[in-house]
PDB file of C-alpha atoms in Angstrom:
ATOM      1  CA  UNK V  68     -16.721 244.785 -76.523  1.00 49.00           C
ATOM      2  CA  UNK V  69     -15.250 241.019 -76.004  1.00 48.00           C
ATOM      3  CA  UNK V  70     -12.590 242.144 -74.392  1.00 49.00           C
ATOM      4  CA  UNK V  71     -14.017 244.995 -72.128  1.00 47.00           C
ATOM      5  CA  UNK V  72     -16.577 242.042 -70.747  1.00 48.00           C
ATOM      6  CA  UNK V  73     -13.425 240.240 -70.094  1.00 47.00           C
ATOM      7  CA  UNK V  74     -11.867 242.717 -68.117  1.00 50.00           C
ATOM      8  CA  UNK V  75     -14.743 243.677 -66.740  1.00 46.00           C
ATOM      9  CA  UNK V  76     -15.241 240.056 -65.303  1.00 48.00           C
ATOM     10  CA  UNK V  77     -11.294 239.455 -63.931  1.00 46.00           C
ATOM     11  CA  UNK V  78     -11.777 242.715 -62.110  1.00 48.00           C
ATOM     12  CA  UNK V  79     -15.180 241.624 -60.371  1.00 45.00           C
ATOM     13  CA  UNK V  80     -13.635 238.071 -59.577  1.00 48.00           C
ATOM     14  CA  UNK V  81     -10.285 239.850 -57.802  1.00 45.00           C
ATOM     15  CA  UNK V  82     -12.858 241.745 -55.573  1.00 45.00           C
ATOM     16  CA  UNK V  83     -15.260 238.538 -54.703  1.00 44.00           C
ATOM     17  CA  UNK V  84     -11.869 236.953 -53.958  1.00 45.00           C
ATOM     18  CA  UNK V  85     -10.729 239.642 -51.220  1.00 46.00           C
ATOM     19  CA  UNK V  86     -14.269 240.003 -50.094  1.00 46.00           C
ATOM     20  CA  UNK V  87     -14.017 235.702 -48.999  1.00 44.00           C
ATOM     21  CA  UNK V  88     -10.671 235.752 -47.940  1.00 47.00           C
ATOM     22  CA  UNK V  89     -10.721 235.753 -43.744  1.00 45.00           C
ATOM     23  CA  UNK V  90      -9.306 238.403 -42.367  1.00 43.00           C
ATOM     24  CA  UNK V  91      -6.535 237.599 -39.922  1.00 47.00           C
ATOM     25  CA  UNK V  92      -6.969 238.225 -35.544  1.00 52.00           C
ATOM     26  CA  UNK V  93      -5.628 236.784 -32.806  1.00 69.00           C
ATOM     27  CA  UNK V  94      -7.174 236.250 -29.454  1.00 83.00           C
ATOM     28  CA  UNK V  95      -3.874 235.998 -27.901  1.00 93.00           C
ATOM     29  CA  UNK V  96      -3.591 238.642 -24.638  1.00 96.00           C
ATOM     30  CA  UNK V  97       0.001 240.044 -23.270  1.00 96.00           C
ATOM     31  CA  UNK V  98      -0.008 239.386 -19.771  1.00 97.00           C
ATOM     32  CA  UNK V  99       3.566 239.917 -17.463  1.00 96.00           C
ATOM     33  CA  UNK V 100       3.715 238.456 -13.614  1.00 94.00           C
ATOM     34  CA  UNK V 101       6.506 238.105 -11.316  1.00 91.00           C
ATOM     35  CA  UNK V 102       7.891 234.775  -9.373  1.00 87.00           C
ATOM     36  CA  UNK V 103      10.267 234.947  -6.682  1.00 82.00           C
ATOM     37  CA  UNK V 104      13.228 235.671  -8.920  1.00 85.00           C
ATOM     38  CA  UNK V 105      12.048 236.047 -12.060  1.00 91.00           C
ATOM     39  CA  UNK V 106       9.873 238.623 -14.334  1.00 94.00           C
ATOM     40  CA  UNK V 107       7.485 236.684 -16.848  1.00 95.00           C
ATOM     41  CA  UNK V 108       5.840 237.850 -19.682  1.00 96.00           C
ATOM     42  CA  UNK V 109       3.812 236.101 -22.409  1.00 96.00           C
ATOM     43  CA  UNK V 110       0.451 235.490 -23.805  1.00 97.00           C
ATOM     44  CA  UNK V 111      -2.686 233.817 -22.697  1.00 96.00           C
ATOM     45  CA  UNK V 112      -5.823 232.880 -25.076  1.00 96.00           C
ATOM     46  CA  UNK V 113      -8.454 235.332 -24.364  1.00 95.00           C
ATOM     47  CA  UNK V 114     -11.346 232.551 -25.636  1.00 94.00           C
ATOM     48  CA  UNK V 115     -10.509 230.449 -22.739  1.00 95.00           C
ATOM     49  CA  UNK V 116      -9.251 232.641 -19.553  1.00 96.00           C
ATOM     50  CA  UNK V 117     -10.096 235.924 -18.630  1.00 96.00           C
ATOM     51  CA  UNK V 118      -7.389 238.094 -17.141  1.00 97.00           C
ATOM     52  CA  UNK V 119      -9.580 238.456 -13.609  1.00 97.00           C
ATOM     53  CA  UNK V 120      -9.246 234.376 -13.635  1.00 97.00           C
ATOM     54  CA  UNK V 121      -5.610 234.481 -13.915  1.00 97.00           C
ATOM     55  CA  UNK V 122      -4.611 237.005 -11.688  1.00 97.00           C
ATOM     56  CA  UNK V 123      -6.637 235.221  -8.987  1.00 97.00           C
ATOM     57  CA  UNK V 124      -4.497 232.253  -9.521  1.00 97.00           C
ATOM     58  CA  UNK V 125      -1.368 234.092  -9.770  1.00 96.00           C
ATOM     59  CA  UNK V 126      -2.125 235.761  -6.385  1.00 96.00           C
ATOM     60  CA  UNK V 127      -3.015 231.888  -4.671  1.00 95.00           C
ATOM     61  CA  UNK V 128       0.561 230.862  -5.703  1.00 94.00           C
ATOM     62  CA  UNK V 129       2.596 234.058  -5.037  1.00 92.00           C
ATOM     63  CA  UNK V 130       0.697 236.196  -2.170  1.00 92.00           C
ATOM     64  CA  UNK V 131      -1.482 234.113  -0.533  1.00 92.00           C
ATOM     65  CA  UNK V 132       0.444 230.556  -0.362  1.00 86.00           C
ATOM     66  CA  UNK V 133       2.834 231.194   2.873  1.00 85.00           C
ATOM     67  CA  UNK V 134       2.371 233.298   6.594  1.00 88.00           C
ATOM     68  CA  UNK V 135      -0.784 235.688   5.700  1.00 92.00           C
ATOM     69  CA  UNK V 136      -0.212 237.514   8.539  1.00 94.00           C
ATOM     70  CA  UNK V 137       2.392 239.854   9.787  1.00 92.00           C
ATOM     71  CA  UNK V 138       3.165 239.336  13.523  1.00 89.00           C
ATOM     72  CA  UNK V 139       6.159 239.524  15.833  1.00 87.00           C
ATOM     73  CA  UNK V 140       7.329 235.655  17.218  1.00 89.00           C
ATOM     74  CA  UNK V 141       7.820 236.176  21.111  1.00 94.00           C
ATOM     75  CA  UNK V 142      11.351 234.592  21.794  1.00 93.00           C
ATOM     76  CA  UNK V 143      12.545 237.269  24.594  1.00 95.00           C
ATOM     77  CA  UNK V 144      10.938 238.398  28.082  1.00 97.00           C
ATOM     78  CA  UNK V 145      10.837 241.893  26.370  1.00 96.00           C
ATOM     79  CA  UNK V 146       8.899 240.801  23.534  1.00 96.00           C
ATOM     80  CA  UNK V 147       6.640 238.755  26.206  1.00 97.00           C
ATOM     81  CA  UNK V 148       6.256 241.714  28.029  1.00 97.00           C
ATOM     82  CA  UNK V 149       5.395 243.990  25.318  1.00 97.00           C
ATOM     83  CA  UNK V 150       2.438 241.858  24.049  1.00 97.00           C
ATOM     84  CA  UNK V 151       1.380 241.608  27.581  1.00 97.00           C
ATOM     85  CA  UNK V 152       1.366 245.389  28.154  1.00 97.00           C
ATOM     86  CA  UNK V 153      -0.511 245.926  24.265  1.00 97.00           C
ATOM     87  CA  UNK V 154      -2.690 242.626  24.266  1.00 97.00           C
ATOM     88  CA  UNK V 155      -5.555 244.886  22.594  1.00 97.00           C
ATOM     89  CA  UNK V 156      -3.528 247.202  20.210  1.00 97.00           C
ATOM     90  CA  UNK V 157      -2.129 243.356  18.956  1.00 97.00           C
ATOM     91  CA  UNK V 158      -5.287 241.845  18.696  1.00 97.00           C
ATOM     92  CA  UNK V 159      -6.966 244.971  16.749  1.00 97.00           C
ATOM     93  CA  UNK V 160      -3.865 244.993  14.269  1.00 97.00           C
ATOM     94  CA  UNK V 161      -4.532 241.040  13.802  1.00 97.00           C
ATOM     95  CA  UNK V 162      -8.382 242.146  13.196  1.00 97.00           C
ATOM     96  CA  UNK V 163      -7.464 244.683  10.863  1.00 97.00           C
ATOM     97  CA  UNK V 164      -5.345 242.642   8.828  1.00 96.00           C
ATOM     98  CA  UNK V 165      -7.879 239.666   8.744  1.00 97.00           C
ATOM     99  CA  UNK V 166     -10.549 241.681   7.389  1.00 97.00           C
ATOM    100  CA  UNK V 167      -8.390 243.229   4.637  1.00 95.00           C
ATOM    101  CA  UNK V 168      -7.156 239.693   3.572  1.00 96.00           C
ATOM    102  CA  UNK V 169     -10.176 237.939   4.046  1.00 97.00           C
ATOM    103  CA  UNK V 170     -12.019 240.394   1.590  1.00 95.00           C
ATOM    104  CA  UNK V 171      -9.183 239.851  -1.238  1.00 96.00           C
ATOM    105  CA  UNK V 172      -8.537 236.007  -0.365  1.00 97.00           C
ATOM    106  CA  UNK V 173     -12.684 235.436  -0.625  1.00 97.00           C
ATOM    107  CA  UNK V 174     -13.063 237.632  -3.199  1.00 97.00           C
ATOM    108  CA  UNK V 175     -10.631 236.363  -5.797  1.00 97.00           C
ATOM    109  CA  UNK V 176     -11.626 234.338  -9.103  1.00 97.00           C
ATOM    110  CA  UNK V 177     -10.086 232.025 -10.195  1.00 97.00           C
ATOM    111  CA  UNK V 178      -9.641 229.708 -13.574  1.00 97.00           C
ATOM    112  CA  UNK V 179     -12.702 227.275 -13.486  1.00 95.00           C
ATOM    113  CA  UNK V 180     -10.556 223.897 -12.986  1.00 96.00           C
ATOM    114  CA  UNK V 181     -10.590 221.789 -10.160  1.00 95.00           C
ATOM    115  CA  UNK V 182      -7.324 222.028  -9.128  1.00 94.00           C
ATOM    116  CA  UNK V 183      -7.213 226.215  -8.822  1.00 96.00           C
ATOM    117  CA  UNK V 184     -10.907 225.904  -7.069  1.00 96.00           C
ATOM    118  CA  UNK V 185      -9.323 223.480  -4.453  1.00 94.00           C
ATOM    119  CA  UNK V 186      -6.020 225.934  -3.976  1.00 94.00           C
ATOM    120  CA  UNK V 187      -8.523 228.309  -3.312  1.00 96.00           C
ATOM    121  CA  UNK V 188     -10.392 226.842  -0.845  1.00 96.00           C
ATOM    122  CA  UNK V 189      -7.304 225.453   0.884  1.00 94.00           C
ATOM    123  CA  UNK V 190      -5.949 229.304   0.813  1.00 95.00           C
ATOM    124  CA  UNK V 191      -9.309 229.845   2.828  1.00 96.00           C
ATOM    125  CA  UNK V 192      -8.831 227.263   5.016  1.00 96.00           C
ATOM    126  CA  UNK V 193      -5.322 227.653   6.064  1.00 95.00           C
ATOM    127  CA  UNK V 194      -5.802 231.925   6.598  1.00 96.00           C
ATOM    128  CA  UNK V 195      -8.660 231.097   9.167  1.00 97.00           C
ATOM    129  CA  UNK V 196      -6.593 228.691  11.272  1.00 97.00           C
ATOM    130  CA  UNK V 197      -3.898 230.941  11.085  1.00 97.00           C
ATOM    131  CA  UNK V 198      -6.295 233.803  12.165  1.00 97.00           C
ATOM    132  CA  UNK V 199      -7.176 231.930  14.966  1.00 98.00           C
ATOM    133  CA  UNK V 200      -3.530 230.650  16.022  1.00 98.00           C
ATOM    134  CA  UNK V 201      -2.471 233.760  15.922  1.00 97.00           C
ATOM    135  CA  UNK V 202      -5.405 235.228  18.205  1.00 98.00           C
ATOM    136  CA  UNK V 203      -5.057 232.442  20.780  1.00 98.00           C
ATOM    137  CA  UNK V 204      -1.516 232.984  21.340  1.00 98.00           C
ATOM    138  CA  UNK V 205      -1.817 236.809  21.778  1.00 97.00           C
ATOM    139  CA  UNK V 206      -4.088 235.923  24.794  1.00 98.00           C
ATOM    140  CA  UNK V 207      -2.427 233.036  26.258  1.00 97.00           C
ATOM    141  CA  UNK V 208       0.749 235.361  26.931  1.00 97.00           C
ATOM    142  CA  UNK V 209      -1.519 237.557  29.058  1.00 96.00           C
ATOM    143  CA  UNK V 210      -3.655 234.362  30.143  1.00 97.00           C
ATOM    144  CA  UNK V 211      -2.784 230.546  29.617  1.00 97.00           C
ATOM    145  CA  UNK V 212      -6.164 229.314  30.674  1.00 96.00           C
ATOM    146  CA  UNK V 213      -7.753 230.750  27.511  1.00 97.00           C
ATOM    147  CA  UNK V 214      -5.925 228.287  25.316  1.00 97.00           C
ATOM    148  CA  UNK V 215      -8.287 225.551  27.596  1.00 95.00           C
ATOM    149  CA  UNK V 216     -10.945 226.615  24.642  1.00 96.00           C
ATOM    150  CA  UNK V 217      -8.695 226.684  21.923  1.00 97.00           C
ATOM    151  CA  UNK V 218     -10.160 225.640  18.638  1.00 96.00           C
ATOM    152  CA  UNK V 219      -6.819 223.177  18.588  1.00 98.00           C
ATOM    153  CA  UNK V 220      -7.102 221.723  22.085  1.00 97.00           C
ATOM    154  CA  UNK V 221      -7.970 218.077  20.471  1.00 96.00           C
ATOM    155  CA  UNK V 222      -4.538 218.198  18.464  1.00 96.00           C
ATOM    156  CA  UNK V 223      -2.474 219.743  20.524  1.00 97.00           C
ATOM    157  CA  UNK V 224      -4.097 218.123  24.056  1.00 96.00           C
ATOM    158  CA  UNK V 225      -0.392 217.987  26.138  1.00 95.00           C
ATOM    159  CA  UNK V 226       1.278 221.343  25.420  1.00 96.00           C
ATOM    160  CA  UNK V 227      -2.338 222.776  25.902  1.00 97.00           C
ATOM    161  CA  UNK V 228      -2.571 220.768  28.981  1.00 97.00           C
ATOM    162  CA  UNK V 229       1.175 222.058  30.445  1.00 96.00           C
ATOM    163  CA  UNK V 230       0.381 225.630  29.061  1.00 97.00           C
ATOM    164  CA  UNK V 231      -3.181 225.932  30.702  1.00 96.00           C
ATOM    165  CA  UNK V 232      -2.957 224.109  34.076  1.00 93.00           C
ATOM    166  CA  UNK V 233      -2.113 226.091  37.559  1.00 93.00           C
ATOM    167  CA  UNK V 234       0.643 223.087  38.216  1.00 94.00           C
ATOM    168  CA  UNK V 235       3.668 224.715  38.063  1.00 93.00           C
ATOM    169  CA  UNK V 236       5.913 221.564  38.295  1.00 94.00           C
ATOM    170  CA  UNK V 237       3.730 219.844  35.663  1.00 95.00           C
ATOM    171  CA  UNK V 238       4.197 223.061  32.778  1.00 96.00           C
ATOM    172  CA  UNK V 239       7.874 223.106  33.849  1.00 97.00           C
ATOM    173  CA  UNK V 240       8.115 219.194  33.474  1.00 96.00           C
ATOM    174  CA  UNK V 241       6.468 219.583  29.710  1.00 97.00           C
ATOM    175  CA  UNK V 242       8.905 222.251  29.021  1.00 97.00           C
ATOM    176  CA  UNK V 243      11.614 219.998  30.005  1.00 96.00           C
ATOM    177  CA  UNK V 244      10.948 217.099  27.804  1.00 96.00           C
ATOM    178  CA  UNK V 245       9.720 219.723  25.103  1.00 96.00           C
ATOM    179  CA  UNK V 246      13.653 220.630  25.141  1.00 97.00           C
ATOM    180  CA  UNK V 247      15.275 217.458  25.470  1.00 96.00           C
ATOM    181  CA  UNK V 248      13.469 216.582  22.517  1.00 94.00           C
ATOM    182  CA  UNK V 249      14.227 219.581  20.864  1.00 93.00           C
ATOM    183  CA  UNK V 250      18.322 219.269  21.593  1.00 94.00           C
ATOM    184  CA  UNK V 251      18.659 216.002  20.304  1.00 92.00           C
ATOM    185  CA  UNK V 252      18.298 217.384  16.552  1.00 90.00           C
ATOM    186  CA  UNK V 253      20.785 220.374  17.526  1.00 93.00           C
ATOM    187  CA  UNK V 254      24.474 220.236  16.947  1.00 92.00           C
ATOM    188  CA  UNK V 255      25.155 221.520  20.292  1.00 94.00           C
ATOM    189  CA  UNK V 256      22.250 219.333  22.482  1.00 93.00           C
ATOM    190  CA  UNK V 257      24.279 219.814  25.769  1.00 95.00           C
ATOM    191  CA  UNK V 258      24.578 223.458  24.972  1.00 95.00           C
ATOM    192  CA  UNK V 259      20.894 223.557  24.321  1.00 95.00           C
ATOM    193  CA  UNK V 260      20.172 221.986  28.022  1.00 96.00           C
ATOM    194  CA  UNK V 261      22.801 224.238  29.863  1.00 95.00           C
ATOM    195  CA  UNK V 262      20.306 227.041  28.181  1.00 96.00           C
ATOM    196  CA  UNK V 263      17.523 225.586  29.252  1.00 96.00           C
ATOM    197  CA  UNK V 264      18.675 225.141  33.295  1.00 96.00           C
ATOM    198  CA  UNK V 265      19.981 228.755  33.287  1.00 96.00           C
ATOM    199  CA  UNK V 266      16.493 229.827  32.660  1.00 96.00           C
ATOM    200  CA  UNK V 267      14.862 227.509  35.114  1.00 96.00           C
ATOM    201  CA  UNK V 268      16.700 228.571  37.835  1.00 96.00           C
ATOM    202  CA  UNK V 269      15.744 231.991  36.401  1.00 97.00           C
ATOM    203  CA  UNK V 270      13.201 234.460  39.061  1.00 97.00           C
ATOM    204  CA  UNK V 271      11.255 234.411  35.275  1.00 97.00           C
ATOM    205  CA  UNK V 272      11.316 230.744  34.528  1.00 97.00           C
ATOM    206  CA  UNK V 273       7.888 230.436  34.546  1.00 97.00           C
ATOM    207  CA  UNK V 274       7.698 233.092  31.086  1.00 97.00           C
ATOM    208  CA  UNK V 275      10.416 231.609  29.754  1.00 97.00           C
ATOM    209  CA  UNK V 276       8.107 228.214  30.155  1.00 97.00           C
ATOM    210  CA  UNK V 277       5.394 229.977  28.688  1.00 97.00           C
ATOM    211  CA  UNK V 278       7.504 231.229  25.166  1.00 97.00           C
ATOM    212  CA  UNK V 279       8.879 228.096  24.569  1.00 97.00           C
ATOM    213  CA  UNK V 280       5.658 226.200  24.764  1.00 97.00           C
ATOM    214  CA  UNK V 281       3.132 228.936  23.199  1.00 98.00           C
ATOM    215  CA  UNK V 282       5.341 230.358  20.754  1.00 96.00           C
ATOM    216  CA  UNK V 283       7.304 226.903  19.902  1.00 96.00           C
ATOM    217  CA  UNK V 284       5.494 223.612  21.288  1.00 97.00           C
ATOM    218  CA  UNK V 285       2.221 224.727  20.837  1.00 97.00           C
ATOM    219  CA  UNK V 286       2.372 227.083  17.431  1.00 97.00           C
ATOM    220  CA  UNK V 287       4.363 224.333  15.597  1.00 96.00           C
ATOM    221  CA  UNK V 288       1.675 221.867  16.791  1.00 97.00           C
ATOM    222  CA  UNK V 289      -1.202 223.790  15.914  1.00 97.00           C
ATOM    223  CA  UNK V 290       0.257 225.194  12.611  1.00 96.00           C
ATOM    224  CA  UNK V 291       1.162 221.625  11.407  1.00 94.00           C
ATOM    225  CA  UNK V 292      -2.851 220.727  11.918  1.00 95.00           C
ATOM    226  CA  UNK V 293      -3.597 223.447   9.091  1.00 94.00           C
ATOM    227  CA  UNK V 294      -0.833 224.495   6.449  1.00 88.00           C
ATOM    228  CA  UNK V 295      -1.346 222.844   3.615  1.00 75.00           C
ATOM    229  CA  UNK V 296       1.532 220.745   2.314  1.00 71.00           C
ATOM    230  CA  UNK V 297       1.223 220.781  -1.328  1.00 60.00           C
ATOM    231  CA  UNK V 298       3.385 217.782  -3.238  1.00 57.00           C
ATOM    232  CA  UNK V 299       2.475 219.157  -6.500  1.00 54.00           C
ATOM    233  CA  UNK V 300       3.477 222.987  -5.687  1.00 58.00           C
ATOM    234  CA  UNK V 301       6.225 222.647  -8.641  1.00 80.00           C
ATOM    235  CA  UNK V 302       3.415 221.353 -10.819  1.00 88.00           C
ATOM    236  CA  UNK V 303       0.997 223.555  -9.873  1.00 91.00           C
ATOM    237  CA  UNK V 304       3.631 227.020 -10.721  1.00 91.00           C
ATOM    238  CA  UNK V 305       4.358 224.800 -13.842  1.00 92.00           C
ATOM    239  CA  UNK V 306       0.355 224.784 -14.893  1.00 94.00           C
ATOM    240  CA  UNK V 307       0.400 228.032 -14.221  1.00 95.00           C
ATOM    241  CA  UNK V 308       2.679 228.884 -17.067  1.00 94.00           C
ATOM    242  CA  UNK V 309       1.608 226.648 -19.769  1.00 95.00           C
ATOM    243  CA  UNK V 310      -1.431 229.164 -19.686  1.00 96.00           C
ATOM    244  CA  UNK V 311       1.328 231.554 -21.691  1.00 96.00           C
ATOM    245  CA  UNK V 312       2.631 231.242 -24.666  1.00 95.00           C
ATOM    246  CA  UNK V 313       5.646 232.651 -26.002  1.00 93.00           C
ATOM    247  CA  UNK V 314       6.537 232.645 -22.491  1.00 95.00           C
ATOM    248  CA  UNK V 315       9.814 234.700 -21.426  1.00 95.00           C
ATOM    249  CA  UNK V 316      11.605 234.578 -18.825  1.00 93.00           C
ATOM    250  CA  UNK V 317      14.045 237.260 -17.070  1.00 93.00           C
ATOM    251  CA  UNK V 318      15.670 235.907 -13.811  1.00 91.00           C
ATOM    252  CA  UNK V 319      18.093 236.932 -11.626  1.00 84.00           C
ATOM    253  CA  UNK V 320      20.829 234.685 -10.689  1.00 71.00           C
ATOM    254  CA  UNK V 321      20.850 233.139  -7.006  1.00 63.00           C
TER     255      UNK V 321
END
């Protein structure tokens, strides 16, 4: 009887033991992204991020932190004429894509930091200017005087000015010390002018004017007022993948 109370008591401890003894989970997610040369896969803590938070991140560095929209540069009379002939067929592309964009773009969540809410907002920020760059400059091929309203008239007062004004000699003066400036960081500067008096001497100087200083002067100007130069863009892609652990990483060679 001794020894049946014994056994019977070794027995009940074993199962109290396994009944207190934690069972073991992890939190830790799978989650795979690409870069621009690489495909990454690791793991992120599921107690602290939630996979709608990191995609919305991942899509701020890798879609939506460059050119948001797709449009054609005017460097040729045919491409002048061309938007000239379509002005509305451009401009309801350009719509189109903004309101597909701007729904993603607005929509997106992001990690609660400071430093993902601020990329965020800066995303915002530069996709409306760029909107609106690109809008004005579909117009002022078909009509300089609309760029007399643009939004970046206060920045970008003296190719405005040139682009805008019915003095022909005045634009054509502009677009000669546009050029002159331009040459001097070219290796062939002379080349560069001998370009440049070829088309002013050109029956369609006055377009060639006009692509140089809207689709150069002017869209370099105005772009510079708005993109977002980001000093910490290594650190920020960096952050990003401390998220992950057991991070791997399978790139292709340059």
């Amino acid at each position: 009887m001794k020894k049946m109370m014994i056994g019977l008591c070794l027995a009940l401890s074993v199962i109290v033991w396994g009944q207190k003894k934690p069972s073991k989970t992890t939190n830790l997610t799978p989650y795979s992204y690409q870069t621009f040369n690489c495909d990454n896969k690791g793991y992120f803590d599921a107690t602290k991020y939630e996979k709608e938070e990191i995609d919305g991140v991942n899509k701020l560095l890798y879609k939506f932190n460059g050119v948001h929209f797709d449009t054609r540069p005017i460097f040729k009379l045919s491409s002048l004429e061309e938007v000239r002939k379509n002005k509305e067929a451009h401009l309801q592309d350009l719509e189109k894509q903004y309101q597909e964009k701007k729904a993603e773009l607005y929509n997106l969540k992001v990690i609660d930091l400071p430093m993902w809410k601020k990329m965020h907002e800066d995303a915002i920020y530069t996709f409306e200017n760029e909107y609106e760059l690109n809008k004005e400059e579909i117009l002022a091929f078909s009509d300089p005087s609309t760029l007399k309203n643009s939004k970046f008239y206060e920045t970008c007062r003296e190719p405005i000015d040139a682009i805008s004004t019915p003095d022909r000699e005045k634009m054509f003066a502009t677009w000669k010390a546009y050029t002159e400036l331009k040459s001097k960081n070219n290796s062939d500067p002379q080349g560069v002018m001998n370009r440049f008096n070829a088309k002013l001497n050109d029956p369609q100087s006055e377009d060639y004017a006009l692509i140089d200083l809207i689709g150069l002067s002017f869209h370099n100007c105005a772009n510079s007022s708005f993109r977002q130069r980001r000093d910490d863009e290594g650190t920020a892609y960096k952050d990003f993948d401390k998220i992950f652990t057991k991070l791997k990483k399978n790139c292709d060679m340059p």
